[in-house]
Coordinates of C-alpha atoms in Angstrom, one line a residue:
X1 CA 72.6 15.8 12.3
X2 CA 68.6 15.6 13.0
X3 CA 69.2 14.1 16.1
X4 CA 71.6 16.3 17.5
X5 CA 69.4 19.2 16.5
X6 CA 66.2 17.5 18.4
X7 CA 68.6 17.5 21.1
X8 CA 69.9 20.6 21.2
X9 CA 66.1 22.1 20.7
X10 CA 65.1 19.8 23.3
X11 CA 67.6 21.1 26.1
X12 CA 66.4 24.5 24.5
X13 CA 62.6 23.8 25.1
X14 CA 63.1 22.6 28.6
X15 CA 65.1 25.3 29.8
X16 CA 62.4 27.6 28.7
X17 CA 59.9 25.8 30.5
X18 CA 58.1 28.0 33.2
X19 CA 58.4 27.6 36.7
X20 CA 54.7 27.1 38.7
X21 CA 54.7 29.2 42.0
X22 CA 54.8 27.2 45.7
X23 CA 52.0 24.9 45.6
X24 CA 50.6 25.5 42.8
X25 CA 48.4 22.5 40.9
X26 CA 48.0 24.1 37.4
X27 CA 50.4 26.6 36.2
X28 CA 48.3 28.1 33.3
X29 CA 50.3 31.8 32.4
X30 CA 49.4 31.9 29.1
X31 CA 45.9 31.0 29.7
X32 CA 44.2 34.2 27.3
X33 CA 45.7 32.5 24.7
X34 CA 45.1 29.2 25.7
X35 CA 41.7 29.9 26.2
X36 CA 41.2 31.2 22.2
X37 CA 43.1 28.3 20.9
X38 CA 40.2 25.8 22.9
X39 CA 37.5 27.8 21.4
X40 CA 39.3 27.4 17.6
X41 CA 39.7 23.6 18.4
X42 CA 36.0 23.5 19.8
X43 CA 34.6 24.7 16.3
X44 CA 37.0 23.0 14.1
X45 CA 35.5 19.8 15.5
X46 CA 32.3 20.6 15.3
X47 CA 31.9 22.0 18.9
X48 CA 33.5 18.7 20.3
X49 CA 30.1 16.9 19.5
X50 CA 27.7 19.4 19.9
X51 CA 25.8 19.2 16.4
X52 CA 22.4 18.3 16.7
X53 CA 22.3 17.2 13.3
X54 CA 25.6 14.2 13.9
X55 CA 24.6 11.2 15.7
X56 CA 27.9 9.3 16.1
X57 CA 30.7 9.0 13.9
X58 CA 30.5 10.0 10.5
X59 CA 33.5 7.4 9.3
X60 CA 32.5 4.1 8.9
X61 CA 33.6 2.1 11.7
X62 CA 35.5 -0.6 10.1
X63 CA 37.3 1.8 8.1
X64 CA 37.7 4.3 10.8
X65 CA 39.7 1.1 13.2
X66 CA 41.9 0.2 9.7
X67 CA 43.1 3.9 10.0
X68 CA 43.6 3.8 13.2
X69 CA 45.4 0.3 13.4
X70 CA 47.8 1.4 10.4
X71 CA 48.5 5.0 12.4
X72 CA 49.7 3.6 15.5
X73 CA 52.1 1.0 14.0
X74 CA 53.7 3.9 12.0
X75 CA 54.4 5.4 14.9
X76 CA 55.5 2.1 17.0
X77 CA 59.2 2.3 15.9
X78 CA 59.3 6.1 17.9
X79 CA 57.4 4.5 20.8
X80 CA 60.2 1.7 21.0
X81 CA 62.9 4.0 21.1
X82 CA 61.2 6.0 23.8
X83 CA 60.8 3.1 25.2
X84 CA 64.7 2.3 25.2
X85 CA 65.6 5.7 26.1
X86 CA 63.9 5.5 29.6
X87 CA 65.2 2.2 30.2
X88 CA 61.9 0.2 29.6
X89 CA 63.6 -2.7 28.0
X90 CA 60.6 -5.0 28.5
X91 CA 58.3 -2.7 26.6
X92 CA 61.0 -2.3 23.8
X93 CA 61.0 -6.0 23.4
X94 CA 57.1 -6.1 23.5
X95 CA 56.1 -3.6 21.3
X96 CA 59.2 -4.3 18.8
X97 CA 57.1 -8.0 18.6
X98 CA 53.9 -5.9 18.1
X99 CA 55.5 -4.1 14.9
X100 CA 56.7 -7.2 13.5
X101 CA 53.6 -9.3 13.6
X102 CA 51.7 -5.9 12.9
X103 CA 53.8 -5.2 9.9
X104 CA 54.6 -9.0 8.6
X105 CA 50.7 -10.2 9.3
X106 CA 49.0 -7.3 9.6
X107 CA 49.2 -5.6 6.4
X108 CA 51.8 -3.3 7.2
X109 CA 49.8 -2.2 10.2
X110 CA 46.1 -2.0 8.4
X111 CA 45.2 -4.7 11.5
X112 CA 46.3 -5.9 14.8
X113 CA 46.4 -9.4 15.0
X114 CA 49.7 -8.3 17.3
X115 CA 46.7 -7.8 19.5
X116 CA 44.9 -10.6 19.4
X117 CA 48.0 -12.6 20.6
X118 CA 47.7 -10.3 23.7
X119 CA 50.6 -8.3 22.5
X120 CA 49.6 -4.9 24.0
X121 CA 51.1 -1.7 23.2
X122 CA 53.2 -0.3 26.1
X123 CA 52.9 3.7 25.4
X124 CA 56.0 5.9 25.8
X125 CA 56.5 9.3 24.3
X126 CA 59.4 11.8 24.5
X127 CA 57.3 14.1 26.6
X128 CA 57.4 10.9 29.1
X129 CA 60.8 10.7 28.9
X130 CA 61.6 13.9 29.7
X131 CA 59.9 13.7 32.4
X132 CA 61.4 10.2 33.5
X133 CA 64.8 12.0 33.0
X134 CA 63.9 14.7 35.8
X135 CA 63.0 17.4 33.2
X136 CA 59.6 20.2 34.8
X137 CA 56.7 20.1 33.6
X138 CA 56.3 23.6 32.8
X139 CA 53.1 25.5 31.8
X140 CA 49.8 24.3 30.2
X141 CA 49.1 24.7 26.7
X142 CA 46.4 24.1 24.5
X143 CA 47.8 24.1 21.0
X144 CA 45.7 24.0 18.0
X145 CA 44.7 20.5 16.2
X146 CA 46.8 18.9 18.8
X147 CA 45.0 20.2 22.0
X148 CA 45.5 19.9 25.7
X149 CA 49.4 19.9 26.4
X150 CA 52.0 21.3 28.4
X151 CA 55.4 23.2 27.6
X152 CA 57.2 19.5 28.7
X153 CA 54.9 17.2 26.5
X154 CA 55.3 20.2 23.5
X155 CA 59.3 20.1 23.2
X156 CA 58.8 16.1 23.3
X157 CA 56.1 16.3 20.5
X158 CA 58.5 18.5 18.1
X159 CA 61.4 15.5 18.9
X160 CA 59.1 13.1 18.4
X161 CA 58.5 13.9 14.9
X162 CA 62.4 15.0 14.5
X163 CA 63.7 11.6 15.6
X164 CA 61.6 8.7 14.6
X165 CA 63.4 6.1 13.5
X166 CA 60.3 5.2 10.7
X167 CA 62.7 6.6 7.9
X168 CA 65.2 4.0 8.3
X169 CA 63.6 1.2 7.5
X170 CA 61.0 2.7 4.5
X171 CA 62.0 4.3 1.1
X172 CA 60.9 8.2 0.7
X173 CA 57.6 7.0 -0.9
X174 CA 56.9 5.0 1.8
X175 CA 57.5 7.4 3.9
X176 CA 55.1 9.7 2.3
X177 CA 52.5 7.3 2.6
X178 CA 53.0 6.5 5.9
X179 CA 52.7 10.6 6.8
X180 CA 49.5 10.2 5.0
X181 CA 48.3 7.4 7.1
X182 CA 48.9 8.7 10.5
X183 CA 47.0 12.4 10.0
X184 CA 44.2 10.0 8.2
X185 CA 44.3 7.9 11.3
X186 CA 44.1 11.4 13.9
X187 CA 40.9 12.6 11.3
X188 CA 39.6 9.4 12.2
X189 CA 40.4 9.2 16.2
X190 CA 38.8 12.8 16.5
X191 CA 36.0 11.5 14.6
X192 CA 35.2 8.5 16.9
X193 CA 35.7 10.1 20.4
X194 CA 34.0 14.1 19.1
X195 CA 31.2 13.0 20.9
X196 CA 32.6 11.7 24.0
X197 CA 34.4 15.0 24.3
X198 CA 31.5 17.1 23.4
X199 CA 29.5 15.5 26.3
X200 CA 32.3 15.8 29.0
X201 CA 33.1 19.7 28.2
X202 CA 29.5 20.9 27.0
X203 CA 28.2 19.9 30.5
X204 CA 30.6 21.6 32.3
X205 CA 30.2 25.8 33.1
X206 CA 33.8 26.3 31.7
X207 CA 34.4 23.4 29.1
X208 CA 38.1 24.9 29.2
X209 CA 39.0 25.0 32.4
X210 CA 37.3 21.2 32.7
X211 CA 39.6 19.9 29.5
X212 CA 43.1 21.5 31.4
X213 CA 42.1 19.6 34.6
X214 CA 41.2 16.2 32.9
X215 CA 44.5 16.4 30.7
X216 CA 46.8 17.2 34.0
X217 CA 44.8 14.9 36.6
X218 CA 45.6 12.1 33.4
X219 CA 48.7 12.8 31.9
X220 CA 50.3 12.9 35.7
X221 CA 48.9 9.6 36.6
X222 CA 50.6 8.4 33.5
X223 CA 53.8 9.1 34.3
X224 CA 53.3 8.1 38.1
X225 CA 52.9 11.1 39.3
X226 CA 49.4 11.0 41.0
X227 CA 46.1 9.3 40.9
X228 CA 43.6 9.7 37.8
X229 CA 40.1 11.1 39.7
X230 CA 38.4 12.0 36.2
X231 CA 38.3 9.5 33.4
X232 CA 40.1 11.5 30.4
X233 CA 38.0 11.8 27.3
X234 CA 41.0 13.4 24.8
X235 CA 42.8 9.5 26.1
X236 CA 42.5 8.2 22.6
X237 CA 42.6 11.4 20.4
X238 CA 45.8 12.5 22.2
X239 CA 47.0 9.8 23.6
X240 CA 50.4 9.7 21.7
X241 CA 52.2 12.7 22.7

């Protein structure tokens, strides 16, 4: 039932999906909006590094990569099955190793000795996918907490959440604690990279306008659709849409 409504507010999402004129690069309609929403996300990190006061992170490093570590193997079983859906059998294979040494060895996740091995994660989200299966990118977004997006990578971020597989291998209380471990692990991604952000964007005349080119010139050359030019500082924090 879950899965057939993710689907059926997937084909919703993506028929909604704006058009961008002829030759267009960056298709930003609802950009006064978009523009308030990067100014609410600029403050509630602190102005993306910008505090005089903060020199580097304020979580613990250690404990900052152990929330991390246990926040992306949560969310490895999703990344498999996006990797099976677009037909990336090698990376379904790989990263369904990665999970079981992670999970088996790694303290459910807490480390990566998955990594160690040379196990690397191969990425895949249902954003990618739709795009893999032919569906338009749409319009940019900026969307609060979860920042730089498109209308695309949004649809695949609500079936994302509505479709991972997590729940069938974990009782509710597990569940719950994984839930817990993934936004600690976000807290603690924004945390390490704020000031990497804040020194990309606060340099630039229009830290907005910089943010929506970085994400598109990025999240295109991820899915092969053109060359990277501008390293993308939001690669870590928002790297799993």
């Amino acid at each position: 039932m879950k899965i057939a409504f993710a689907l059926c507010l997937t084909l919703a999402s993506v028929a909604a999906c704006s058009t961008a004129p002829d030759g267009a690069t960056v298709h930003d309609p609802y950009e006064t909006r978009n523009r308030s929403v990067h100014e609410f996300n600029k403050r509630l990190t602190g102005g993306l590094g910008s505090d005089e006061d903060r020199s580097g992170p304020r979580i613990p490093q250690d404990i900052s990569a152990r929330l991390i570590d246990f926040a992306d193997n949560v969310a490895m079983p999703g990344v498999i099955l996006n990797n099976t859906l677009q037909g990336d059998f090698v990376g379904a294979t790989s990263n369904t190793m990665r999970f079981l040494i992670n999970t088996v060895f790694g303290a459910f996740g807490v480390f990566d000795p998955a990594d160690i091995m040379g196990l690397e994660e191969i990425d895949a989200d249902f954003g990618q996918t739709l795009s893999v299966w032919g569906a338009p990118e749409g319009a940019y977004l900026e969307l609060p907490l979860l920042g730089p997006s498109t209308e695309r990578d949004f649809a695949g971020d609500i079936v994302d959440v509505l479709i991972d597989p997590l729940g069938l291998f974990v009782t509710d209380d597990q569940l719950v604690v994984a839930s817990v471990g993934s936004i600690a692990g976000r807290i603690a991604k924004i945390d390490q990279v704020g000031d990497t952000i804040g020194d990309v964007l606060n340099e630039s005349a229009d830290s907005y306008a910089q943010a929506r080119l970085i994400y598109l010139q990025n999240r295109r050359y991820e899915l092969g659709i053109e060359a990277a030019e501008v390293a993308d500082p939001y690669a870590d924090l928002y790297g799993d849409q």
